[in-house]
Structure formats: C-alpha cells, structure tokens
Short mmCIF file of C-alpha atoms in Angstrom, two decimals:
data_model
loop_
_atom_site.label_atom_id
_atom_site.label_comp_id
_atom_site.label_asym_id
_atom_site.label_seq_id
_atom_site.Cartn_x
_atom_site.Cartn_y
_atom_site.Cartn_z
CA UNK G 1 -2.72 19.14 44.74
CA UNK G 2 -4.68 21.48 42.45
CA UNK G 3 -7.05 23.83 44.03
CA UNK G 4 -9.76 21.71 43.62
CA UNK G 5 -8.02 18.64 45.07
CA UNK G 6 -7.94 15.25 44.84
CA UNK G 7 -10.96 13.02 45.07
CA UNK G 8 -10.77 10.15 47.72
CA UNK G 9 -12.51 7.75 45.91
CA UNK G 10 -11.02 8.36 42.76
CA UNK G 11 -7.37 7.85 44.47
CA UNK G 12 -8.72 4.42 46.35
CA UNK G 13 -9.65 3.13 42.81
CA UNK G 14 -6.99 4.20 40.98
CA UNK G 15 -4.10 1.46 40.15
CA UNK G 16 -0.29 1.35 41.68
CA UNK G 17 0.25 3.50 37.74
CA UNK G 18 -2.05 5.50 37.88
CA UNK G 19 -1.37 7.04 41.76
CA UNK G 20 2.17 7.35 40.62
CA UNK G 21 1.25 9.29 37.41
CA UNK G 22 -1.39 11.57 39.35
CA UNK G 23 0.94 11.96 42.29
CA UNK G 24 3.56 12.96 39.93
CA UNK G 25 2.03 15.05 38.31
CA UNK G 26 -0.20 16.44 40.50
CA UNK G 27 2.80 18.22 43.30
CA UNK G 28 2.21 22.02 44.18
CA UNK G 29 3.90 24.58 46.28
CA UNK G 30 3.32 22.97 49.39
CA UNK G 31 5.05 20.09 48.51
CA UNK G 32 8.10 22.29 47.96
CA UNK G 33 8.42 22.38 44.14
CA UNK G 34 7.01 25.17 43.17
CA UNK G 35 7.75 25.47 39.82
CA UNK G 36 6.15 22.00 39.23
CA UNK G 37 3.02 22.84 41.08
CA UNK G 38 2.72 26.06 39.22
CA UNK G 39 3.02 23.99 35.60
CA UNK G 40 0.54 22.13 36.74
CA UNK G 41 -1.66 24.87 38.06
CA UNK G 42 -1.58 26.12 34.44
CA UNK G 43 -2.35 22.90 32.46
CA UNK G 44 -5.07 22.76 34.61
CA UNK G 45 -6.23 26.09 34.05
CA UNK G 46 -6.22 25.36 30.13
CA UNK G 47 -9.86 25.09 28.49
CA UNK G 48 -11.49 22.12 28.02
CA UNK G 49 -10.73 21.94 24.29
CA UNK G 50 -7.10 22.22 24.59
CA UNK G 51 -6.80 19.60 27.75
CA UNK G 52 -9.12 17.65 25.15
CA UNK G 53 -6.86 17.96 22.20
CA UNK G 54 -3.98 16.97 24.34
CA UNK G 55 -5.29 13.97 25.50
CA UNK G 56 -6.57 12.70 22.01
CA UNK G 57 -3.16 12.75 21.14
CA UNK G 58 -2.06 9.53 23.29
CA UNK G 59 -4.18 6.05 23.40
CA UNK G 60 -7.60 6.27 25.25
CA UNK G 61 -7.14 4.07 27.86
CA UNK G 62 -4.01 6.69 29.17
CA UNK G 63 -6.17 9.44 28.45
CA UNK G 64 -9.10 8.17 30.79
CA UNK G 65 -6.48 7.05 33.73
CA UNK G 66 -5.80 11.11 34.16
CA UNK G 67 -9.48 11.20 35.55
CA UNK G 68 -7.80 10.22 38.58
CA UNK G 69 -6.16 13.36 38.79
CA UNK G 70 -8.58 15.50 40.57
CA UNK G 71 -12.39 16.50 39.79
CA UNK G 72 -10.91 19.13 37.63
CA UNK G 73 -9.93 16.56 35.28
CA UNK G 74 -12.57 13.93 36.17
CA UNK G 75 -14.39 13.57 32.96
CA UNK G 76 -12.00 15.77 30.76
CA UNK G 77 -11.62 12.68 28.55
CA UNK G 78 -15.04 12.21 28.06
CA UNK G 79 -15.00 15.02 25.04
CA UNK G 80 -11.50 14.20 23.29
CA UNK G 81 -12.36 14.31 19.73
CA UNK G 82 -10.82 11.41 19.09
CA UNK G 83 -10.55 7.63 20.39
CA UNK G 84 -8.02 5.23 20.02
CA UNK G 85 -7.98 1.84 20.63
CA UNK G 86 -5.33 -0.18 19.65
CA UNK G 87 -2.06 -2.78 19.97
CA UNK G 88 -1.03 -2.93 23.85
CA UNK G 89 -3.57 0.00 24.96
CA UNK G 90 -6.57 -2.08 23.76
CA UNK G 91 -9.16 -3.24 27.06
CA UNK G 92 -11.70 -5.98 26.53
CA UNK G 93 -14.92 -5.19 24.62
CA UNK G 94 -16.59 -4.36 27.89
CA UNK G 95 -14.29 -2.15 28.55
CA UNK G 96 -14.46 -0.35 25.13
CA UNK G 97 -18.33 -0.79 25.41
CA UNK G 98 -18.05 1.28 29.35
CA UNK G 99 -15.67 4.06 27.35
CA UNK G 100 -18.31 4.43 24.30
CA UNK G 101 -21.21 4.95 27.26
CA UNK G 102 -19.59 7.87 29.22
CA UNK G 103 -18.17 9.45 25.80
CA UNK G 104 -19.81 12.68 25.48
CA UNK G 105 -18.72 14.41 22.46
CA UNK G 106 -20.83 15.23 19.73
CA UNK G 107 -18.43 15.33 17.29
CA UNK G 108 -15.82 12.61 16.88
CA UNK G 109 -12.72 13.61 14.32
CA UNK G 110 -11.10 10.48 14.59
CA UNK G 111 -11.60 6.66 15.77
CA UNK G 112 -8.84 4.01 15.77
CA UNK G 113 -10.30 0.20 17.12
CA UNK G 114 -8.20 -2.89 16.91
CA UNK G 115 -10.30 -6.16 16.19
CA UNK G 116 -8.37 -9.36 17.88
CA UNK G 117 -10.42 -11.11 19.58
CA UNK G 118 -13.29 -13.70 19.59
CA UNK G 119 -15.31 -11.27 21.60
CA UNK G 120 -15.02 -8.47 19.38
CA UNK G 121 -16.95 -10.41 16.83
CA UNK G 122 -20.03 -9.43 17.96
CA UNK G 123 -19.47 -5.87 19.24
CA UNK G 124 -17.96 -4.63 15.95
CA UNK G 125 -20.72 -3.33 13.92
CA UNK G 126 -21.70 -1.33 17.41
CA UNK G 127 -18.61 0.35 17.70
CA UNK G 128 -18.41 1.26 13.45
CA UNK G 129 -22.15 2.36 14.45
CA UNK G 130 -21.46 4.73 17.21
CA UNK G 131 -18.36 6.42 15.46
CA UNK G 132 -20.83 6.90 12.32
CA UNK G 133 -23.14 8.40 15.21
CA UNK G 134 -20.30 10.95 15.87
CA UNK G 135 -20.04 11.77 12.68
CA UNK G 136 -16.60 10.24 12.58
CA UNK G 137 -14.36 11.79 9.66
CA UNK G 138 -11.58 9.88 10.12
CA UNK G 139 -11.81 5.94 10.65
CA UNK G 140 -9.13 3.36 11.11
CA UNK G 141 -10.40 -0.86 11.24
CA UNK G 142 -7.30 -3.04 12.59
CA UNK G 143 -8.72 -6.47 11.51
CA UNK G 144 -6.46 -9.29 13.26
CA UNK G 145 -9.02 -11.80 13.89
CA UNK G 146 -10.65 -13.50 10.83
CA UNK G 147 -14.78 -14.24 10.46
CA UNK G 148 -15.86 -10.65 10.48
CA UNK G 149 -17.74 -9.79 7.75
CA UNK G 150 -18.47 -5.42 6.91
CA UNK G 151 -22.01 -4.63 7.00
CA UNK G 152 -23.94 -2.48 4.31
CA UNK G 153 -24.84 -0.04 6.40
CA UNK G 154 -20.65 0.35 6.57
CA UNK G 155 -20.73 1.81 2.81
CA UNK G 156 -22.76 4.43 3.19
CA UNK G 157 -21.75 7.24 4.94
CA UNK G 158 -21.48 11.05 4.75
CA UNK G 159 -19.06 12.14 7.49
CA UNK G 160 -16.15 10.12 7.12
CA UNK G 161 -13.19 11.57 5.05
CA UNK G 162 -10.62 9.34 5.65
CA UNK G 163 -10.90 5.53 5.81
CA UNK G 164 -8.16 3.06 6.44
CA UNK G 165 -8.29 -0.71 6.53
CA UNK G 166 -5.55 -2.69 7.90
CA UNK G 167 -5.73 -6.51 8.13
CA UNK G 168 -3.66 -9.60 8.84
CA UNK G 169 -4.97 -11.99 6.59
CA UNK G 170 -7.09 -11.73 3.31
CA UNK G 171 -9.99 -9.86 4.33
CA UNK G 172 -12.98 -10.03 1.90
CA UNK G 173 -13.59 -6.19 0.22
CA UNK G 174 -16.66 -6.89 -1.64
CA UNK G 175 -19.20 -4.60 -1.52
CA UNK G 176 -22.96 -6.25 -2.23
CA UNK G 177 -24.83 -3.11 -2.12
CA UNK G 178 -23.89 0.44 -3.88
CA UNK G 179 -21.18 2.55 -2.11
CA UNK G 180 -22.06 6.30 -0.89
CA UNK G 181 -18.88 7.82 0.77
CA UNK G 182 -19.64 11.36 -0.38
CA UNK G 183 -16.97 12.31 1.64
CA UNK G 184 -14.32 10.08 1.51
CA UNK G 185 -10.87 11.63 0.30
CA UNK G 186 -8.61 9.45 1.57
CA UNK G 187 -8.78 5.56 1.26
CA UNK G 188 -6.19 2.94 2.54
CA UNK G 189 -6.63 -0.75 2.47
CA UNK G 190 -4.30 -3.06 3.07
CA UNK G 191 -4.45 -7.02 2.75
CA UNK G 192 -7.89 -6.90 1.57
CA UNK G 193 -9.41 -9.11 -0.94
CA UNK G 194 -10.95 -6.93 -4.01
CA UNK G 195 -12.06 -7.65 -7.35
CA UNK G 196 -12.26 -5.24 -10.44
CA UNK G 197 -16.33 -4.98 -9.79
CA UNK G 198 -15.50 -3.98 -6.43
CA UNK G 199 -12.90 -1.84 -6.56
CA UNK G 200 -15.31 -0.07 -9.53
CA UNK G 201 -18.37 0.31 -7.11
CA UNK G 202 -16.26 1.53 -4.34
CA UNK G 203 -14.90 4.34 -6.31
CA UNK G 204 -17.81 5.26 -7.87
CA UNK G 205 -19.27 6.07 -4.81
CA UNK G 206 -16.18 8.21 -4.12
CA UNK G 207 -16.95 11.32 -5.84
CA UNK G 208 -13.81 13.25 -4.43
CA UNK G 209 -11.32 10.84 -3.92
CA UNK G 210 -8.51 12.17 -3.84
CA UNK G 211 -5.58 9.74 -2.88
CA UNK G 212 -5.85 5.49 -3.01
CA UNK G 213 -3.41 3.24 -1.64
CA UNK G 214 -3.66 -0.53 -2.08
CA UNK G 215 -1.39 -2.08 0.27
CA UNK G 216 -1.10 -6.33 -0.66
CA UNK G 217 -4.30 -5.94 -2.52
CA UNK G 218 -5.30 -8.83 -4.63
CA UNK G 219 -8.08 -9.84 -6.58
CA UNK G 220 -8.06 -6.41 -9.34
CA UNK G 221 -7.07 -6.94 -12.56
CA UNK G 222 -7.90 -4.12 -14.40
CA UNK G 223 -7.52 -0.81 -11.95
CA UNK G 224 -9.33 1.91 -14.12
CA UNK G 225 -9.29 5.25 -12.72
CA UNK G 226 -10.91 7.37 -16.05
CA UNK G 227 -14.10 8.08 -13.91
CA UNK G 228 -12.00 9.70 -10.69
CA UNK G 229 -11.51 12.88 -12.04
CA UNK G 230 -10.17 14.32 -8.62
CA UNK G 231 -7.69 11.53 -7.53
CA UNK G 232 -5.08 12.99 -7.81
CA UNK G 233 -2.71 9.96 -5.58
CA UNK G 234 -2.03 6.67 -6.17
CA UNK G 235 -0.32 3.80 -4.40
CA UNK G 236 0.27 0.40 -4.81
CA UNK G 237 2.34 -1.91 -3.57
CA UNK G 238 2.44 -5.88 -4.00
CA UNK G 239 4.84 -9.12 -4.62
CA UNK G 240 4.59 -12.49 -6.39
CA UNK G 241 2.40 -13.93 -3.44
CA UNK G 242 -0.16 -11.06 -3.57
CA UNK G 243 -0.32 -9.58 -7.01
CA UNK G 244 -1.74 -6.65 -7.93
CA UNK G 245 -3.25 -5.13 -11.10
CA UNK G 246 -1.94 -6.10 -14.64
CA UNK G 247 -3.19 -2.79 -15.86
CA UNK G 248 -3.53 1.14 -14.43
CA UNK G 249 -5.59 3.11 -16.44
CA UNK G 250 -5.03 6.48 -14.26
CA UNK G 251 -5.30 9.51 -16.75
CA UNK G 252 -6.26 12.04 -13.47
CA UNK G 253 -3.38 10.66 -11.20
CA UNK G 254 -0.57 13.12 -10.51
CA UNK G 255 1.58 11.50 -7.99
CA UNK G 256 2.18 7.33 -8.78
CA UNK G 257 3.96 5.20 -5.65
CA UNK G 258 4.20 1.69 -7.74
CA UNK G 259 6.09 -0.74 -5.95
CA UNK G 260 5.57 -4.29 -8.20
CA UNK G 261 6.01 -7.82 -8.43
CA UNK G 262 8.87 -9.04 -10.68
CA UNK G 263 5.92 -9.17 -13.53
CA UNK G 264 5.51 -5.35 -13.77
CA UNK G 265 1.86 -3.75 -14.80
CA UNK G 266 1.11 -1.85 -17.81
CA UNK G 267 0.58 2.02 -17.29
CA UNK G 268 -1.79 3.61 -19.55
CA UNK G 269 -2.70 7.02 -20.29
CA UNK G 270 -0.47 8.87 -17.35
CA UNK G 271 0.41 11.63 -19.24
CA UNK G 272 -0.70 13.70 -15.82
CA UNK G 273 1.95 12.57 -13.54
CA UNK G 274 4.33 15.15 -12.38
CA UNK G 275 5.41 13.17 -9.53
CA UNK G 276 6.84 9.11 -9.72
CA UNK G 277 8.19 6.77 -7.14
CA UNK G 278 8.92 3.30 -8.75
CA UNK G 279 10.55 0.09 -7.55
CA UNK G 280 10.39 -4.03 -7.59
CA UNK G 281 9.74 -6.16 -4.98
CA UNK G 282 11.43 -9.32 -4.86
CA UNK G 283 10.04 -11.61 -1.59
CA UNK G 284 10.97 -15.25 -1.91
CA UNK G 285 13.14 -17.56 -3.65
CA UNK G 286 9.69 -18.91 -4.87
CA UNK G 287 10.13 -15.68 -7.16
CA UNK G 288 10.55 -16.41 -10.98
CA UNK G 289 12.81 -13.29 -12.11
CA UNK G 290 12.39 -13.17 -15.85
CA UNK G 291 15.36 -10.56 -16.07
CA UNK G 292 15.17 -10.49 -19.65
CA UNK G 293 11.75 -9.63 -19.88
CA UNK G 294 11.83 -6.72 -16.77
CA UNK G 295 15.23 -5.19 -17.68
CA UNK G 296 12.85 -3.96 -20.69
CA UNK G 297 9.79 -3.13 -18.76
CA UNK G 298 11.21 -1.08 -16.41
CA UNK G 299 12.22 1.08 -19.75
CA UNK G 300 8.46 0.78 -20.63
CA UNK G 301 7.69 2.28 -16.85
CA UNK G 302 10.28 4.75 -17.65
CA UNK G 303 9.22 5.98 -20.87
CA UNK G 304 5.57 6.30 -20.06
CA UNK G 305 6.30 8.21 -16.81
CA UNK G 306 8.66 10.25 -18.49
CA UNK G 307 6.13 12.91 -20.51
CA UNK G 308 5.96 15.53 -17.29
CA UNK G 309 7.60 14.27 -14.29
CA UNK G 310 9.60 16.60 -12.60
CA UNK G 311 10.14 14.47 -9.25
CA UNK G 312 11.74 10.77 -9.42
CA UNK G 313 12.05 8.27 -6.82
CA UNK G 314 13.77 4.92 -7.67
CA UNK G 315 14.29 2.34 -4.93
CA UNK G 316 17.58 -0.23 -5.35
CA UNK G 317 15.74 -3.29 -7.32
CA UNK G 318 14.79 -0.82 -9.79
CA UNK G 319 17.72 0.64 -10.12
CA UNK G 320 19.65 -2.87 -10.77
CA UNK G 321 17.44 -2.93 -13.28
CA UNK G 322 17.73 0.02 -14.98
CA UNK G 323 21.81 -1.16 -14.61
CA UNK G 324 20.77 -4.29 -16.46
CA UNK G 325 19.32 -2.50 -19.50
CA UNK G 326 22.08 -0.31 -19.83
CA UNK G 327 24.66 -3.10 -19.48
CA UNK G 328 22.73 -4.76 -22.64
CA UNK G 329 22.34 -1.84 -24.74
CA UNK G 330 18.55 -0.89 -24.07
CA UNK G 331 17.93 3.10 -24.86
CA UNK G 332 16.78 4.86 -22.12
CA UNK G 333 13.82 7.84 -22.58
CA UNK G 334 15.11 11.29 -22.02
CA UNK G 335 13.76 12.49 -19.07
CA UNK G 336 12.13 15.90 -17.97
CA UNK G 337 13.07 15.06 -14.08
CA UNK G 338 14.19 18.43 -11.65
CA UNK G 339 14.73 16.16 -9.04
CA UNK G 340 15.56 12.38 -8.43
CA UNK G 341 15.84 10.68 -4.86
CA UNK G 342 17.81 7.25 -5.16
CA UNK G 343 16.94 4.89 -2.19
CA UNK G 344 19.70 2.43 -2.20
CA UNK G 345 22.82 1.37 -0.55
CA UNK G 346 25.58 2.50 -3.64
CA UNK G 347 27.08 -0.34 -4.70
CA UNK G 348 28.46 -1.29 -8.27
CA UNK G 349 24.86 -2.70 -9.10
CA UNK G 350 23.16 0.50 -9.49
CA UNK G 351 25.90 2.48 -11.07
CA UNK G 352 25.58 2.12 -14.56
CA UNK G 353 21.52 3.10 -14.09
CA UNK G 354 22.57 5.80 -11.96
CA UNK G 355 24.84 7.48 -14.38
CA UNK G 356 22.32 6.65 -17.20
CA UNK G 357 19.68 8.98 -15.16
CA UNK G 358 21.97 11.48 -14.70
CA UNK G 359 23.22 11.68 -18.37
CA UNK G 360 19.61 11.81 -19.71
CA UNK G 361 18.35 14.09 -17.13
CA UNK G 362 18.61 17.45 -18.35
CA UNK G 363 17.14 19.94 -16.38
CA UNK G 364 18.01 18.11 -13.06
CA UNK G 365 18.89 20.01 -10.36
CA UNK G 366 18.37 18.21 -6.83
CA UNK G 367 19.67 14.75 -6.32
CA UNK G 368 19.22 12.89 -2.86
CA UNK G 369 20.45 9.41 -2.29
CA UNK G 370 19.18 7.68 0.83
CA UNK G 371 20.98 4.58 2.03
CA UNK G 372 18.17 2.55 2.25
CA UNK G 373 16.42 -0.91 0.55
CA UNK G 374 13.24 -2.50 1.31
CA UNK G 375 12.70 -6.38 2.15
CA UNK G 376 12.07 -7.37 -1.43
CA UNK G 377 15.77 -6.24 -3.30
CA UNK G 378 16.97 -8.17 -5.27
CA UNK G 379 20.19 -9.92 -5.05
CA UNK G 380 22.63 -8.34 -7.37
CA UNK G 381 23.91 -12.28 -8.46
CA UNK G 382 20.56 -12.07 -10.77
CA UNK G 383 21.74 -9.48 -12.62
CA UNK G 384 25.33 -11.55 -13.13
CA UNK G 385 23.67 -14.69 -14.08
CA UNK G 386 21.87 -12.79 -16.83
CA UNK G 387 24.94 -11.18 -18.09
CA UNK G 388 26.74 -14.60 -18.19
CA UNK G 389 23.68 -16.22 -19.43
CA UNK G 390 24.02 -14.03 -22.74
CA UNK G 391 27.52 -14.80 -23.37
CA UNK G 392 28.97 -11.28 -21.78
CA UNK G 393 31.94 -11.89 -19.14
CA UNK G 394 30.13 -9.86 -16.17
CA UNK G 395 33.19 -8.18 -14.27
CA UNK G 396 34.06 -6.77 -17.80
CA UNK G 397 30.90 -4.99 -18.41
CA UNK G 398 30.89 -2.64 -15.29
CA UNK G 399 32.94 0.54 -16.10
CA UNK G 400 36.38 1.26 -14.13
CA UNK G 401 34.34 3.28 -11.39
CA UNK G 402 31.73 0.78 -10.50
CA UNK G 403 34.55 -1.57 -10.19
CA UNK G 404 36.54 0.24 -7.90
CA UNK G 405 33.46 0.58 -6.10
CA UNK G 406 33.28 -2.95 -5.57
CA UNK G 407 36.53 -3.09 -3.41
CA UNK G 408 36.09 0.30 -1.66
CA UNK G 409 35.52 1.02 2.04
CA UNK G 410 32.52 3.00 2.90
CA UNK G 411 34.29 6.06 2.84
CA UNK G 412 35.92 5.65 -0.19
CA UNK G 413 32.65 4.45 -2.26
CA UNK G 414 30.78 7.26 -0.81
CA UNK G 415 33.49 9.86 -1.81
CA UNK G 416 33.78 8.25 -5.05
CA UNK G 417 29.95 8.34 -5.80
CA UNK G 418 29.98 12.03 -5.55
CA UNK G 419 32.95 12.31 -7.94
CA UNK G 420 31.12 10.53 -10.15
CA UNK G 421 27.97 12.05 -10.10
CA UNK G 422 29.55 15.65 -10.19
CA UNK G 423 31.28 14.60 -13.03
CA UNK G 424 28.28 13.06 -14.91
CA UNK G 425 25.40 15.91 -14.51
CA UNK G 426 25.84 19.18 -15.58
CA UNK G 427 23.66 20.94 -14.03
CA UNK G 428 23.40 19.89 -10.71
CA UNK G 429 22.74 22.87 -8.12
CA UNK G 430 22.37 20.62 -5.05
CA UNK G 431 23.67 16.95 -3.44
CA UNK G 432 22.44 15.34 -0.77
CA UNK G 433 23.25 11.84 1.06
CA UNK G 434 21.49 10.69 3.85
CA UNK G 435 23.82 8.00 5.62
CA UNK G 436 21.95 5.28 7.69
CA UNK G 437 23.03 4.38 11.43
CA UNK G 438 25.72 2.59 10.30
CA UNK G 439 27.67 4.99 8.67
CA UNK G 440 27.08 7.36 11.40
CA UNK G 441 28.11 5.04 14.13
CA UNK G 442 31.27 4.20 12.37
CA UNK G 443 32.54 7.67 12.08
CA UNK G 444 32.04 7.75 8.00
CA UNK G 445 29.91 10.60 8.07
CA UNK G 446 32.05 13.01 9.78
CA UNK G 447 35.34 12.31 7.58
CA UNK G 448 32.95 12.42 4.69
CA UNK G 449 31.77 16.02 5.91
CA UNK G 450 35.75 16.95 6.24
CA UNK G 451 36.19 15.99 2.42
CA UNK G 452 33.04 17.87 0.89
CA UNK G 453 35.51 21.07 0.43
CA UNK G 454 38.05 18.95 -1.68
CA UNK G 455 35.48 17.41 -3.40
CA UNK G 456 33.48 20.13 -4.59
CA UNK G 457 36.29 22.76 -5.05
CA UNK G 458 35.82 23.12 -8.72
CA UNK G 459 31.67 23.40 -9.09
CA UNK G 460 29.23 25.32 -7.64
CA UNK G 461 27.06 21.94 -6.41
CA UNK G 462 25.57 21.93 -2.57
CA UNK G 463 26.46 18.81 -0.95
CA UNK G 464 24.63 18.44 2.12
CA UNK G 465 25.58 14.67 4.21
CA UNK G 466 23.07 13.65 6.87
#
C-alpha cells in the first residue's frame, strides 16, 4: 500500500477490475517487491497536475476507476483537463451526468462525448453546455444516433479552438443564426449535411481559421475561401454517393488534401499552394467513369497546382490516370515539385505516369513510394477498356519495363522500379520505399535491402527500404 493506504470502502465498492488494477498496482516493500512499491511510491508522490495529465491521456471512465487506489488518488481525476467519452468506455447518461457533477476543474482543454443512444437525446445540449462552461478549447461530437438537432447557443463561442464533428449518417450543418467562433482554428466535419450559405456563415464567423477538412460533406457547391485570409489547410474528401464541391475558390490555401469523385472539381485561383496531395475515389460499380473526360482533368488539377508546389502526393487512382493521359498523348505541365510521395502498390498501371513525373520534375530531389491504396482505386481494366475503346491494342502501349513488370515477382518489380526511376530522374539525392506487411512477412524486404549496393553502385541516390 502507499503510505496513506487503502480506503475500506473504496476497496468494498470497487469491481473484480478494478481491485485487480489497484492491487496491482498498488504492492510496496512489504509485499516483497520493492522495486514495484518504490515506482509506485513515486507516481504517487508526483503533483497533482502531472497525475492529472496522465490520466487525461486514457478514457474517463479508466481514469476515475484509479480513485480506488487509495485517498491519495481519491479524487485525482476530478481535475484532468480533459474528458473523454467514447466507443466501448462510454457509461449511460447518468453516469456521464454523476462524472460532470464531481468534475472540478476550471479549465477543460479537451472534451470527447459519443452520442448513441435514445437517452442521450435529451442530455446533449447539457453536456455541449458544461464543456462551454469550462471553457473547452478543444471539442469532439460523435453523432451515431439520428434526431439531434445543434442548438444556437452551439455557434457562438469564444474558447473553443478546435472543433470536430463526426457522424454516421447525414447530419444537418445548417446554421439559422450568425456564427461567432472567434477562436476556432481547427474545424473537422465529417458526414454532415452543408449548403454553400452555410458553409459561408460558418466561416465567416471564423476569423482565424486556419485548417478545414470536409470529410463526406455534401450539400456545397461553390466552396469559396477569398474571405479566409488565414486558412492556410484544406481537405476534402468525397465519392459519387456524397459529392462534394464543383468549385474551390481557395486563393489563401497553402496545403490542398483533394481526394474526388470520378467528376473532379475545378480549382481556381491556387496560385498559393506549396504543398498538394491529390487522388480519385472510385466506391461502387454504381460509378460512371468517364475516362475520357478525367484522364484530361487530372492534367487540369496538375497544371493549376503546378505554379509553386514543392511537395506532391499522388495516391494510385490518380496515378492510373495520369498513365492514361500519357498513354494517349496528353502534355503534362512541367512541374516545380522537390519532393513527390507515390501511394500505390507499383504495378504496370502507374508506370507510364510515374516516369512522366519524374521526367518533368526538375528540381526533384526526394521521392517516397508507399505501398498503399485506399478503398476507392480503381480497377486498372478501366484504363484497358479505354485504350481498346479508341482503337489502340492495350498490351502494346505500355513500354518494355511496365511490361516486364506485369510478370515480375515482388522482388523483381520492386528492384526493377528503382532501376527505372534512377534511370529516369536526374537529380534524385534520395529514395525511399516503404513496403507494407506483406512484403515484410515474405522476406522481400530484406533481399531487397541486400541488392540496394548493386543497384545504386553507379549514382550517388539514398535508397532507404522500410
């Protein structure tokens, strides 16, 4: 026990878990361990603020159960700057309503609540109240549960400084009164329902914005960031089944994440962006990839990003487009890019847009290809139908090293990927491939590692495999 020791009532209370945990953690010299006893002396020992930082690190309802602990650590919990509340750590609304009572800090940094049940209905706006009480900065809605509408008193606020929304269904966004987060720098919202009014009244009462992400947005049109002169990030991300914005008018923005539907929005007046990750998302068959009309947009993308970024990101759909365009003879921009990061599995698809980046890429000096795709790729049998639908035999129109790629083991097609791209850019100072669990597990990676030497015998490129 700690010096203090351990409260009787407390331990007759406590759950089967919870008198393991304490018991565990609570063994001193007398039990015979004394280098346990004497770690726990010194946690113990720690001020409030650091026990209190601990503990807002894990999910409330742990954080309260080390109460049981002894009277040092009775109501420790009770000032944790933040609370959390969520997935398989959530308790009823009474429960959450009991926690809320005996919270005693004054100042709350962060508050995470999960809203899945019927109950919760009713106790929401008290819970959004209290954490604006606390002058919450940071503030994280869960909405699983649908019939909960946000009041006004929700959009005005001068403490919080990051907001995130997360729902499972299409959760209304529309904002009746005028917004005042004076605060607000960060803003997330995902699944929510928006309209170009509303996404317009929200960020005008964002004066210092600084980053926006629009998870499965729908409802804006028009996306108009002219009067955000300090955000500075943008992110969006949608299919076919929830589009997003036609149009991004985003002269401020410095850093774009665009991840599309097949129909691709219109970029206008970026010439700030020094920092670009773009890519497609296919979902469902219920899709209708107009390949001859993106093969050209994704040029479009490309030449309007291509002013000042320094720092690329293409994911694989993109990519097989980009491969499509060069396949039919569509000029790519010339690009000012130091670095590019391809996240794709290498296959033949992506080649010929590969070495077209490379070739038109100047100045680039880091290039890191992750073997990863997202859940919306897109088959690389589109990009064959469209060849063949234009008359061009498609095995013929992939060069002699995309081909061999084709019938290559892993090892092989990874080894010959690096030939090829240390043949292709000139000045390259540094390689790196990140190889997923696969590769790994299959010993690839560490005969890849053994042929780095051989491979890069006559340049001076880093090659680093992971």
């Amino acid at each position: 026990m700690t010096d203090e020791g351990r409260d009787g009532d407390d331990d007759a209370t406590a759950t089967a878990d919870e008198r393991s945990f304490s018991h565990n953690l609570g063994k001193t010299k007398e039990s015979g361990d004394s280098s346990e006893g004497v770690i726990v002396d010194s946690i113990s020992s720690m001020p409030d603020e650091i026990l209190q930082h601990i503990l807002s690190l894990i999910p409330t309802r742990s954080a309260i159960r080390t109460s049981v602990l002894s009277k040092r650590w009775r109501h420790v919990w009770t000032g944790t700057p933040s609370l959390y509340f969520h997935k398989d750590d959530r308790p009823d609304a009474n429960s959450i309503n009991e926690t809320l009572a005996r919270y005693k800090a004054p100042k709350m940094m962060s508050f995470r609540i999960l809203l899945n049940k019927v109950d919760d209905l009713v106790h929401m706006d008290g819970w959004i109240k209290f954490a604006f009480s606390r002058n919450v900065e940071k503030l994280m809605l869960y909405l699983e549960r649908d019939g909960y509408n946000i009041p006004d008193f929700f959009y005005v606020n001068s403490s919080v400084k990051q907001l995130s929304i997360n729902s499972l269904y299409s959760f209304k966004m529309i904002p009746e009164c005028s917004v005042s987060w004076t605060s607000l720098k960060k803003l997330s919202l995902s699944l929510c329902n928006l309209s170009d009014e509303s996404i317009a009244n929200i960020l005008s009462g964002c004066p210092i914005l600084g980053s926006l992400i629009l998870d499965f947005c729908k409802g804006v049109k028009v996306l108009d960031l002219s009067r955000s002169p300090r955000l500075r990030t943008l992110a969006v991300y949608n299919d076919s089944c929830t589009p997003g914005p036609t149009k991004i008018v985003a002269p401020h923005i410095h850093c774009l994440r665009l991840r599309t539907s097949p129909v691709l929005c219109d970029l206008v007046d970026v010439l700030s962006l020094t920092e670009a990750r773009l890519d497609i998302s296919y979902k469902c068959q219920r899709d209708k990839l107009n390949a001859d009309l993106l093969h050209i947009m994704v040029i479009e993308i490309l030449d309007k990003c291509c002013r000042n970024v320094e720092k690329f990101t293409f994911g694989e759909s993109y990519l097989k487009m980009l491969s499509l365009a060069e396949l039919r003879g569509v000029l790519f921009p010339k690009l000012k890019a130091k670095a590019i990061t391809l996240e794709t599995p290498i296959s033949h698809y992506v080649i010929p847009g590969i070495v077209r980046l490379l070739q038109n890429s100047p100045e680039l000096k880091m290039l890191t290809v992750t073997h990863t795709r997202n859940d919306g790729f897109i088959p690389g049998i589109y990009i064959d139908r469209n060849l063949r639908s234009h008359g061009l035999i498609s095995y013929q129109c992939w060069s002699s090293e995309a081909r061999d790629l084709e019938h290559f083991d892993h090892l092989r097609a990874n080894a010959s990927f690096i030939e090829l791209v240390l043949k292709t850019s000139k000045t390259l100072k540094k390689l790196a491939i990140y190889l997923g669990t696969y590769y790994k597990a299959n010993g690839v990676m560490k005969q890849l590692l053994e042929m780095v030497p051989m491979l890069t015998r006559n340049n001076n490129v880093s090659i680093v495999i992971g």
